[in-house]
Amino acid sequence: MRKLASLSVILALCGGAFYAVSAAEKAAEPAKEAAAAKTPLECFESRKGASELTQRDVKPDWPNVKCSPTTGAALWYGDPYDGTVPMGKMPGLDIAEGKAVVKPRTEKLALMPMCGVSCHNGVGPAFNPPKLPKDKKPAPVPTMEAMVPDLANFQHGRGRIWCMDCHHTTKRNMLVDHFGDPVSFDQPQLLCGKCHGDKLRDWRDGIHGKRIGEFVSTGKKRWFTCTECHNPHNVQDGARNKGFIQVQPEPSPQLPRGMANADHEKLHPIPH
Amino acid sequence: MANNDTPCAGTAQDRPSDCPVQPASADPAANELKTTRRDFLRAGGMLSLSSLMGTAALMTQSDDANAAVEWGEHFQKNYRLMTTEEKNEARLRLERRYSDEYGKKVAVDTTEAQPGMLMGYALNIRKCIGCRRCVHACVAENNQSRGPRPGEKIEWIQVLRMERGKFEQEKMNHGYPEGLGIQVGGNAYTPAGQVLEGQYHYNPKAVPEADATYMPIACMQCEKPPCVKVCPVRTTYREGDGPVVIDYNWCIGCKMCMNACPYWARRFNLTTPVLPKEEMNPVTHYLGNRPRMRGVVEKCHWCLQRTRHNRYPACVEVCPVGARKFGNLLDPESEVSKILERKNVFRLKAELNTFPKFFYFYD
Ligand code: SF4
Ligand code: SF4
């Protein structure tokens, strides 16, 4: 009873204020709904096109990942090991069983299983034994370039390396190491380390690249492999000044009360 | 005024920002009395009287979930002085209140520092591309306020964009100072490098830009933290495993620490924090990401709710370029130890003798 009475008093007291507020609320509602509808349920992880996660609840009120409504990037990991497999042996790395996992790239590269059966199948006059151009200049094949657009703009090595330096000659769904042995697409580090030894050493020690999960040195970690962050074909990228491709940034911070824009930040106190 | 507050407290959990007068959820008696602990301190002599009134208010309103900042919470001790039982009581009280408020099972962890652990952080400024994913990962993890109005959006990490600097032959005759007819200085005062002066609100279509470098800044978890020295109620302090934390319940909102911090790391809850239920992270730590109240200071605590359980901080996990590294400084095998051993590192504003455990490095 007392509560009811006090409620009505309150309503009477702040009625005016309330009307104004609820009008504003109504205006804000559709915008809010649109934003909710736009929230992507699939987000990309490091760079666009390399690996994706689909948001789902792994526990009640606990998603595996949260995606950015602005850029579609993964912004928060509820389950850092989602969709991972054991990393496999890595020379110089002695990690207990099950403590190092990676996101398999093979599934993602859906084309790969077909490469070795459809075209590069080892049959036909050009392949038996495999004959490769002596000048190590690949003949442009339109079908190939249509399937892998990066090839038309191949930059890696600036003309000093070619396809077969990284891809296995006969097993086209594999990469190749220094001994000519096939390497899985899930373990590109075994290949890239051939040339980028300093980076491999830093990656092994967790200085270069990225690991998520448990930070203690004995903990379980998901390792990001080379190609999850770098596109091996297109390694130079116009306006940037780093080894990483350009991405859209997340929104900038809120402006303080009464500040219309942040133009003052662009002015240096001493003109130049 | 006092009456004006009450209906808003009722709707506060849904749309707190629409409340004409913000209720002070820090205070159990606020909804009824509009009296906060800050007021109590100001009028020390009034303390006992106000407390009695507060108690009375709580007893009559005990069925209202939103007024349910129990009086035990109001009168609890400084976290560091609590016994284990008292900490447990405080934990249960908070879990009850948060679960009610956010409509889900909220856990408030009180795990202590583990022996043999000294947390450290390293950031590769050569790698950072200024994408701000770390900023927003931090918000997703740490239950910061995220309302649309000024003061309602709190971010702990700031990413500063600085010019690379460019020196041109054409400018050789433009000296300093200008207009005297005599060139007394050169033109190489053009901004360049890590000068801690630049843009926070940059927003290009794509980063990194060729003419910029980026430097994220947050709490450095100083070994000699000036913020701790100035806190009059000693509610902010350094934990045994390194991070500098805040017992939000004991904070009086005087902002002394914000003035003392040389790294612009601390944020103030000017309004009642706006935290939508569905976005609230239910895994919290008492000294970490549990929801805050209006009128208290907050800052980065290296995701204590994660790191106390060996998990990487949220910002480390989302950085697309792997610029952020975290580990145990006492473990020679950890990433940060390896970085200190092998790379060139620096501490920001080292001349202030704050001894940050946050190191910048480059390849
Ligand atoms: S960076 Fe600022 S808030 Fe963090 S410990 Fe140092 S002085 Fe305190
Ligand atoms: S997420 Fe990484 S690259 Fe992006 S701004 Fe933060 S530190 Fe820099």
XYZ file of C-alpha atoms and ligand atoms in Angstrom:
651
model
C 0.000 0.000 0.000
C 2.626 2.447 1.073
C 4.637 1.656 -1.977
C 1.716 2.280 -4.274
C 1.045 5.599 -2.657
C 4.604 6.726 -2.913
C 4.744 5.629 -6.534
C 1.838 7.807 -7.484
C 3.365 10.758 -5.676
C 6.534 10.207 -7.631
C 4.682 9.955 -10.899
C 2.958 13.199 -10.222
C 6.212 14.847 -9.230
C 8.291 13.949 -12.214
C 5.632 13.420 -14.841
C 6.985 16.139 -17.090
C 10.477 14.827 -17.034
C 9.209 11.344 -17.734
C 7.359 12.245 -20.899
C 10.444 13.834 -22.357
C 12.506 10.814 -21.494
C 10.122 8.237 -22.907
C 9.886 10.143 -26.181
C 13.637 10.027 -26.507
C 13.551 6.371 -25.639
C 11.119 5.624 -28.463
C 13.320 7.384 -30.950
C 16.308 5.420 -29.798
C 14.560 2.050 -29.974
C 14.586 1.314 -33.747
C 18.231 2.320 -33.983
C 19.031 -0.068 -31.193
C 17.179 -2.906 -32.880
C 18.982 -2.296 -36.129
C 22.283 -2.443 -34.318
C 21.313 -5.718 -32.676
C 20.292 -7.218 -35.997
C 23.573 -6.130 -37.555
C 25.788 -7.794 -34.947
C 27.568 -10.409 -37.026
C 27.425 -13.935 -35.746
C 30.489 -14.890 -37.692
C 33.677 -12.984 -37.092
C 37.155 -13.120 -38.527
C 40.112 -13.546 -36.236
C 43.472 -12.041 -37.099
C 43.080 -10.946 -40.715
C 40.057 -11.116 -42.980
C 39.789 -14.310 -44.956
C 42.231 -16.338 -42.862
C 40.066 -17.866 -40.145
C 36.551 -17.321 -38.837
C 34.554 -18.218 -35.757
C 30.805 -18.562 -35.505
C 29.374 -17.188 -32.292
C 27.445 -19.668 -30.172
C 26.894 -20.242 -26.475
C 29.312 -22.765 -24.985
C 27.700 -22.358 -21.549
C 24.595 -20.440 -20.496
C 25.332 -16.695 -20.908
C 28.818 -17.531 -22.189
C 29.590 -17.313 -25.916
C 32.707 -18.829 -27.466
C 33.537 -15.487 -29.020
C 32.174 -11.938 -29.249
C 32.296 -10.177 -32.596
C 32.731 -6.468 -33.222
C 29.510 -4.895 -34.572
C 31.683 -2.307 -36.366
C 34.333 -4.352 -38.125
C 33.292 -7.980 -37.686
C 36.565 -8.825 -35.952
C 36.739 -11.241 -33.031
C 36.866 -9.060 -29.928
C 36.718 -11.456 -27.016
C 37.342 -15.170 -26.535
C 35.084 -17.156 -24.216
C 36.631 -20.394 -25.447
C 40.174 -19.919 -26.762
C 40.436 -23.519 -27.972
C 37.299 -23.555 -30.108
C 37.791 -25.699 -33.215
C 41.453 -26.504 -32.608
C 43.592 -29.614 -33.144
C 46.977 -30.597 -31.653
C 49.820 -28.592 -33.170
C 52.073 -31.540 -33.932
C 55.823 -31.789 -33.462
C 57.921 -28.698 -33.869
C 61.731 -28.857 -33.772
C 63.135 -26.960 -30.806
C 59.820 -26.952 -29.007
C 59.243 -29.404 -26.202
C 55.628 -29.036 -25.156
C 53.652 -31.629 -23.190
C 50.988 -33.548 -25.087
C 47.795 -31.561 -25.646
C 49.237 -28.247 -24.419
C 49.745 -26.744 -27.868
C 46.854 -26.541 -30.303
C 46.241 -24.783 -33.608
C 43.258 -23.949 -35.752
C 43.479 -26.262 -38.792
C 43.919 -24.371 -42.053
C 43.324 -27.377 -44.278
C 39.539 -27.350 -43.815
C 39.425 -23.678 -44.515
C 41.369 -24.028 -47.756
C 38.554 -26.044 -49.289
C 40.237 -26.127 -52.655
C 43.257 -28.014 -51.406
C 42.074 -31.621 -51.523
C 41.057 -31.056 -55.133
C 44.370 -29.641 -56.312
C 46.129 -32.968 -56.204
C 43.334 -34.927 -57.901
C 41.907 -32.580 -60.490
C 44.798 -30.825 -62.193
C 48.078 -31.445 -60.437
C 47.415 -35.162 -60.266
C 50.775 -36.382 -61.525
C 49.406 -37.889 -64.746
C 49.835 -36.688 -68.312
C 52.986 -36.016 -70.284
C 53.979 -32.874 -68.384
C 53.892 -34.620 -65.053
C 55.491 -37.947 -65.628
C 58.142 -37.332 -64.491
C 57.136 -33.861 -63.366
C 58.659 -31.311 -65.698
C 58.919 -27.848 -64.290
C 60.027 -24.727 -66.138
C 63.819 -24.397 -65.900
C 63.627 -20.610 -65.487
C 61.264 -21.077 -62.535
C 58.734 -18.729 -64.103
C 55.229 -20.205 -63.863
C 53.175 -20.088 -67.037
C 50.058 -18.088 -66.133
C 47.022 -20.366 -66.121
C 43.780 -18.344 -66.200
C 41.789 -20.980 -64.288
C 44.405 -21.036 -61.573
C 44.540 -17.258 -61.287
C 40.761 -17.076 -61.143
C 40.697 -19.503 -58.228
C 43.556 -17.895 -56.324
C 43.442 -14.160 -57.177
C 46.554 -13.442 -55.087
C 48.657 -15.145 -57.740
C 48.228 -12.376 -60.280
C 49.792 -10.053 -57.732
C 52.378 -12.424 -56.342
C 54.920 -10.453 -54.336
C 56.628 -12.777 -51.880
C 60.393 -12.808 -52.425
C 60.186 -9.965 -54.945
C 60.817 -12.201 -57.898
C 63.474 -14.363 -56.238
C 61.190 -17.277 -55.266
C 58.477 -19.127 -57.078
C 55.564 -21.532 -56.373
C 57.587 -24.702 -55.950
C 59.845 -23.164 -53.324
C 56.915 -23.479 -50.946
C 54.440 -25.900 -52.536
C 55.194 -29.605 -52.949
C 55.833 -30.607 -56.546
C 53.619 -33.672 -56.679
C 51.530 -33.380 -53.506
C 49.846 -30.088 -54.228
C 47.783 -30.104 -51.069
C 51.008 -29.947 -49.076
C 53.839 -27.493 -48.553
C 57.465 -28.539 -48.791
C 60.424 -28.356 -46.384
C 64.152 -28.087 -47.111
C 64.485 -31.836 -47.643
C 61.675 -31.965 -50.169
C 59.384 -33.635 -47.658
C 55.736 -32.588 -47.547
C 54.560 -30.249 -44.785
C 50.921 -29.811 -43.772
C 49.163 -26.500 -44.371
C 48.421 -26.605 -40.639
C 52.161 -26.311 -39.911
C 53.383 -23.530 -42.187
C 56.002 -22.629 -39.557
C 58.008 -25.674 -40.676
C 58.236 -24.075 -44.099
C 58.466 -20.354 -43.355
C 61.270 -20.928 -40.862
C 63.460 -22.023 -43.771
C 64.125 -18.376 -44.570
C 62.701 -16.444 -41.649
C 64.758 -18.114 -38.961
C 64.873 -15.113 -36.638
C 61.105 -14.834 -36.724
C 60.732 -18.565 -36.165
C 62.932 -18.388 -33.095
C 60.907 -15.489 -31.657
C 57.651 -17.242 -32.542
C 58.771 -20.397 -30.750
C 59.472 -18.351 -27.619
C 56.153 -16.522 -27.842
C 57.725 -13.159 -28.691
C 56.613 -13.020 -32.315
C 53.040 -13.880 -33.243
C 50.222 -14.722 -30.974
C 49.110 -17.362 -28.496
C 45.881 -17.425 -26.528
C 44.639 -19.531 -23.614
C 46.758 -20.014 -20.488
C 49.709 -17.651 -20.147
C 51.874 -19.712 -17.744
C 54.678 -21.415 -19.643
C 53.282 -24.865 -18.857
C 49.706 -23.909 -19.784
C 47.585 -24.956 -22.741
C 47.797 -22.470 -25.577
C 46.337 -22.030 -28.988
C 49.173 -20.960 -31.282
C 48.448 -18.766 -34.275
C 50.492 -20.052 -37.205
C 52.263 -17.879 -39.804
C 49.545 -17.848 -42.427
C 46.759 -16.981 -40.008
C 48.221 -13.486 -39.796
C 50.255 -13.115 -42.997
C 49.071 -13.733 -46.519
C 52.045 -15.633 -47.955
C 51.384 -14.520 -51.536
C 50.662 -10.865 -50.948
C 53.108 -9.636 -48.352
C 53.443 -6.012 -49.400
C 50.381 -3.860 -49.145
C 50.492 -0.306 -50.439
C 49.869 2.352 -47.832
C 50.869 0.371 -44.781
C 54.249 0.459 -43.198
C 54.183 -2.862 -41.358
C 54.130 -6.566 -42.090
C 50.422 -6.724 -41.416
C 47.620 -5.988 -43.855
C 45.528 -2.866 -43.314
C 42.279 -3.282 -41.380
C 39.395 -1.056 -40.413
C 39.929 0.271 -36.871
C 37.394 -0.103 -34.077
C 35.486 3.067 -33.057
C 37.366 5.932 -31.443
C 36.746 6.950 -27.821
C 33.852 9.133 -26.722
C 34.390 12.876 -26.892
C 34.227 14.691 -23.570
C 31.093 16.645 -22.758
C 30.837 19.781 -24.860
C 33.519 18.866 -27.381
C 32.118 18.776 -30.910
C 35.074 17.139 -32.617
C 38.685 16.213 -32.030
C 40.227 18.531 -34.598
C 42.416 20.122 -31.959
C 44.384 16.887 -31.847
C 45.551 17.427 -35.378
C 47.100 20.802 -34.580
C 50.613 20.747 -33.311
C 51.330 23.467 -30.736
C 54.297 24.672 -32.803
C 53.356 25.335 -36.435
C 55.468 23.537 -38.935
C 14.529 15.109 -4.973
C 14.637 12.004 -2.887
C 11.306 10.870 -4.227
C 12.314 11.588 -7.777
C 14.987 8.944 -7.524
C 12.972 5.942 -6.613
C 11.221 5.053 -9.901
C 14.474 5.373 -11.700
C 16.118 2.956 -9.384
C 13.362 0.557 -10.396
C 14.171 0.837 -14.072
C 17.838 1.431 -13.550
C 18.919 -2.004 -14.587
C 17.216 -1.710 -17.946
C 17.936 1.776 -19.066
C 19.867 3.560 -16.402
C 20.787 6.339 -18.777
C 17.189 7.442 -19.055
C 16.894 8.036 -15.396
C 16.487 11.798 -14.927
C 18.478 11.721 -11.711
C 21.034 8.979 -11.456
C 20.721 6.818 -8.376
C 23.905 6.247 -6.459
C 24.028 2.515 -6.364
C 27.229 2.679 -4.354
C 25.182 3.513 -1.370
C 22.609 1.267 0.233
C 20.642 4.178 1.527
C 20.969 6.371 -1.513
C 17.677 5.515 -3.134
C 15.793 6.630 -0.118
C 18.022 9.234 1.421
C 20.268 10.505 -1.365
C 23.113 10.279 1.085
C 26.360 8.702 0.032
C 29.379 7.549 1.904
C 31.144 10.602 0.556
C 28.577 12.713 2.350
C 29.097 10.700 5.490
C 32.772 11.455 5.426
C 32.175 15.109 4.855
C 29.884 15.297 7.827
C 31.621 12.946 10.165
C 29.429 13.858 13.085
C 26.335 12.806 11.179
C 27.644 9.320 10.639
C 25.746 7.419 13.284
C 22.469 9.179 12.603
C 22.684 8.622 8.856
C 23.540 5.002 9.350
C 20.517 4.477 11.482
C 18.318 6.110 8.898
C 19.922 4.044 6.190
C 19.244 0.891 8.106
C 15.656 1.842 8.603
C 15.291 2.547 4.924
C 16.710 -0.824 4.001
C 14.451 -2.665 6.374
C 11.299 -1.143 4.920
C 12.447 -1.729 1.345
C 13.939 -5.163 1.749
C 11.803 -6.735 -1.002
C 13.110 -4.451 -3.689
C 15.947 -6.163 -5.552
C 17.437 -2.908 -6.715
C 17.649 -1.353 -3.332
C 19.345 -4.528 -2.247
C 22.768 -3.163 -1.642
C 22.648 -4.848 1.714
C 23.696 -2.892 4.692
C 26.436 -5.408 5.270
C 28.027 -4.149 2.080
C 27.794 -0.609 3.251
C 29.548 -1.339 6.504
C 32.093 -3.857 5.310
C 35.780 -3.272 5.986
C 38.556 -2.355 3.641
C 39.122 -5.537 1.641
C 42.693 -5.906 2.827
C 41.625 -5.905 6.456
C 38.873 -8.486 6.020
C 39.255 -11.993 7.398
C 38.651 -14.895 5.054
C 35.113 -15.267 6.453
C 34.377 -11.614 5.934
C 35.650 -11.831 2.372
C 33.375 -14.783 1.782
C 30.394 -12.915 3.174
C 31.203 -9.930 1.005
C 31.510 -12.221 -2.000
C 28.119 -13.854 -1.377
C 26.449 -10.485 -0.820
C 27.788 -9.180 -4.104
C 26.962 -12.334 -6.032
C 23.387 -12.047 -4.794
C 23.090 -8.409 -5.721
C 24.688 -8.733 -9.171
C 22.753 -11.883 -10.058
C 19.514 -10.062 -9.238
C 20.538 -6.972 -11.109
C 21.772 -8.636 -14.293
C 19.394 -11.589 -14.397
C 22.100 -14.234 -14.633
C 24.365 -16.221 -12.357
C 27.216 -13.873 -11.503
C 30.345 -15.197 -9.801
C 32.572 -12.919 -7.729
C 35.971 -14.525 -7.344
C 38.235 -13.775 -4.381
C 41.239 -15.884 -5.395
C 44.392 -14.512 -3.761
C 47.806 -13.916 -5.292
C 49.741 -17.150 -5.799
C 53.319 -17.434 -4.527
C 55.978 -17.469 -7.229
C 53.988 -15.188 -9.507
C 54.926 -11.659 -10.524
C 52.904 -10.560 -13.508
C 54.543 -8.571 -16.275
C 53.456 -7.175 -19.616
C 55.329 -6.264 -22.782
C 54.079 -4.472 -25.872
C 55.806 -4.367 -29.235
C 55.310 -0.814 -30.494
C 56.872 -1.727 -33.804
C 53.992 -4.179 -34.370
C 50.962 -2.244 -33.143
C 48.738 -1.150 -36.032
C 46.361 0.991 -33.992
C 43.264 -1.107 -34.664
C 41.858 -0.596 -31.128
C 40.696 -4.199 -30.783
C 42.442 -4.315 -27.419
C 40.414 -1.313 -26.245
C 37.120 -2.994 -27.036
C 38.158 -6.437 -25.837
C 38.877 -4.810 -22.514
C 35.388 -3.309 -22.410
C 33.789 -6.656 -23.295
C 35.711 -8.335 -20.490
C 35.715 -5.776 -17.721
C 32.127 -4.509 -17.458
C 32.900 -0.867 -18.095
C 30.094 1.630 -18.549
C 29.104 1.947 -22.206
C 26.265 4.454 -22.429
C 25.838 6.940 -25.263
C 26.020 10.104 -23.192
C 29.173 11.987 -22.238
C 30.880 10.368 -19.295
C 29.024 7.104 -19.738
C 31.539 5.429 -21.986
C 34.647 4.257 -20.211
C 37.667 2.670 -21.862
C 40.825 1.787 -19.996
C 43.221 1.445 -22.903
C 44.031 4.497 -24.976
C 45.758 4.168 -28.327
C 47.811 7.208 -29.220
C 48.579 7.921 -32.865
C 51.798 9.794 -33.441
C 53.393 11.185 -36.565
C 56.409 9.452 -37.966
C 57.831 12.837 -38.840
C 59.024 14.151 -42.145
C 61.860 16.520 -42.811
C 61.932 18.414 -46.068
C 64.538 20.359 -47.982
C 61.928 23.024 -48.808
C 61.553 23.848 -45.145
C 65.242 24.370 -44.492
C 64.852 28.143 -44.480
C 61.884 28.142 -42.112
C 63.548 28.543 -38.778
C 62.537 29.141 -35.221
C 61.431 31.667 -34.126
C 59.765 33.004 -37.216
C 59.320 36.638 -38.164
C 62.479 38.087 -36.637
C 64.436 38.180 -39.813
C 67.106 36.005 -38.250
C 66.841 32.252 -38.251
C 67.946 31.289 -34.761
C 66.893 27.646 -34.923
C 66.236 24.871 -37.390
C 62.978 23.467 -38.614
C 63.510 19.999 -37.226
C 61.071 20.643 -34.411
C 58.572 18.888 -36.675
C 56.839 16.265 -34.511
C 58.360 12.841 -34.943
C 58.525 9.585 -33.072
C 57.195 8.541 -29.680
C 56.596 12.010 -28.293
C 53.431 11.139 -26.350
C 51.658 13.842 -28.266
C 49.209 13.046 -31.013
C 45.691 11.829 -31.656
C 43.418 9.606 -29.616
C 40.388 10.116 -31.843
C 41.970 9.156 -35.158
C 39.543 7.337 -37.399
C 40.852 6.535 -40.876
C 39.284 3.917 -43.159
C 42.177 1.568 -42.552
C 45.120 1.254 -40.208
C 48.101 1.204 -40.078
C 48.699 4.464 -41.917
C 52.110 4.813 -43.488
C 52.853 8.139 -41.815
C 51.899 7.136 -38.260
C 52.961 5.000 -35.352
C 50.658 3.854 -32.592
C 51.229 3.522 -28.903
C 48.642 1.932 -26.615
C 48.714 3.185 -23.034
C 46.949 1.808 -19.966
C 47.823 1.212 -16.334
C 51.502 0.301 -16.010
C 51.022 -1.547 -12.690
C 53.897 0.419 -11.221
C 56.108 -1.162 -8.597
C 56.201 2.237 -6.877
C 52.697 3.435 -7.755
C 52.086 7.123 -7.044
C 48.341 6.466 -7.118
C 48.705 4.194 -4.102
C 50.756 6.754 -2.229
C 48.074 9.417 -2.477
C 44.917 7.406 -1.785
C 43.558 8.835 1.493
C 41.521 5.740 2.308
C 44.092 3.214 1.085
C 41.585 1.456 -1.099
C 44.003 1.151 -3.985
C 47.089 -0.935 -3.407
C 49.528 -3.316 -5.029
C 48.650 -6.996 -4.854
C 51.318 -9.573 -4.069
C 51.501 -10.817 -7.652
C 51.923 -7.347 -9.083
C 48.710 -5.644 -10.245
C 47.553 -2.457 -8.537
C 43.919 -2.958 -7.584
C 40.993 -1.024 -6.144
C 38.413 -2.092 -3.561
C 35.561 -0.198 -5.218
C 33.412 -0.396 -2.101
C 35.897 1.577 -0.096
C 36.638 4.211 -2.772
C 35.346 7.663 -1.821
C 35.735 9.083 -5.317
C 38.170 11.858 -4.378
C 40.119 11.337 -7.620
C 43.479 11.924 -5.953
C 44.846 8.835 -7.701
C 43.717 10.146 -11.075
C 45.818 13.252 -10.525
C 48.782 11.258 -9.295
C 48.934 8.755 -12.152
C 51.438 9.925 -14.774
C 50.000 7.552 -17.384
C 46.400 8.827 -17.570
C 45.280 5.331 -16.617
C 42.428 5.921 -14.177
C 38.784 6.544 -15.029
C 35.977 7.957 -12.921
C 32.364 6.776 -12.928
C 30.759 10.164 -13.256
C 27.357 8.589 -13.896
C 25.770 5.351 -12.823
C 27.527 2.852 -15.079
C 25.482 1.798 -18.095
C 25.974 -1.939 -18.523
C 23.328 -3.826 -20.521
C 22.391 -7.171 -18.975
C 23.201 -9.207 -22.053
C 26.643 -7.664 -22.369
C 27.584 -8.107 -18.728
C 30.463 -10.534 -18.147
C 29.301 -12.774 -15.278
C 32.773 -14.068 -14.405
C 34.190 -11.414 -12.116
C 36.804 -10.851 -9.449
C 36.234 -8.741 -6.354
C 39.310 -6.628 -7.132
C 38.792 -6.869 -10.856
C 35.882 -6.542 -13.248
C 32.887 -6.726 -10.937
C 30.341 -4.019 -11.811
C 31.244 -0.664 -10.326
C 29.055 2.010 -8.810
C 28.719 5.679 -9.570
C 31.397 7.808 -7.966
C 34.249 5.326 -7.862
C 37.509 5.162 -9.750
C 38.475 2.207 -11.915
C 41.362 1.171 -14.142
C 43.119 -1.744 -15.778
C 43.997 -4.577 -13.369
C 45.413 -6.985 -15.954
C 42.142 -8.950 -16.040
C 42.642 -10.295 -12.532
C 39.617 -12.578 -12.930
C 41.475 -14.277 -15.785
C 45.122 -13.991 -14.812
C 44.581 -15.361 -11.305
C 43.453 -18.497 -13.148
C 46.380 -18.463 -15.565
C 44.393 -17.144 -18.505
C 45.818 -14.414 -20.750
C 44.302 -10.927 -20.363
C 41.557 -10.151 -22.903
C 43.613 -7.523 -24.778
C 46.483 -9.962 -25.334
C 44.120 -12.488 -26.887
C 42.551 -10.190 -29.476
C 45.524 -8.182 -30.669
C 45.624 -9.272 -34.333
C 49.343 -8.624 -34.717
C 50.443 -10.260 -31.478
C 51.949 -7.027 -30.168
C 50.823 -7.776 -26.627
C 52.721 -10.222 -24.423
C 51.979 -11.286 -20.878
C 53.704 -13.593 -18.435
C 55.356 -14.349 -15.126
C 58.471 -12.254 -14.607
C 59.780 -14.828 -12.141
C 59.632 -17.611 -14.735
C 62.639 -17.460 -17.091
C 60.649 -19.415 -19.702
C 57.782 -16.911 -19.897
C 57.281 -14.626 -22.904
C 58.023 -11.451 -20.955
C 61.189 -12.887 -19.444
C 62.395 -13.875 -22.906
C 61.611 -10.398 -24.200
C 63.517 -8.748 -21.361
C 66.392 -11.082 -22.060
C 66.536 -10.646 -25.812
C 64.899 -7.393 -26.931
C 65.448 -3.713 -26.281
C 62.787 -2.618 -23.841
C 61.860 0.661 -22.207
C 59.510 1.764 -19.477
C 57.320 4.770 -20.182
C 58.416 7.872 -18.240
C 61.053 5.846 -16.444
C 62.489 9.083 -15.066
C 59.576 9.288 -12.655
C 60.780 6.204 -10.774
C 57.400 4.547 -10.876
C 58.999 1.301 -12.109
C 56.226 0.002 -14.353
C 55.861 -3.733 -14.925
C 54.601 -2.838 -18.384
C 57.452 -2.751 -20.899
C 57.513 -1.411 -24.430
C 59.825 -3.126 -26.884
C 60.564 -3.310 -30.565
C 62.067 -5.828 -32.945
S 50.001 3.476 -14.083
Fe 48.887 4.943 -12.825
S 47.165 3.770 -11.980
Fe 48.662 2.281 -12.735
S 49.938 1.798 -10.924
Fe 50.992 3.446 -12.067
S 50.280 5.340 -11.089
Fe 48.844 3.706 -10.469
S 44.897 -4.691 -30.648
Fe 47.143 -4.781 -30.915
S 47.506 -3.791 -32.900
Fe 45.420 -3.227 -32.284
S 45.677 -1.250 -31.191
Fe 45.749 -2.874 -29.636
S 47.930 -3.351 -29.393
Fe 47.720 -2.205 -31.324
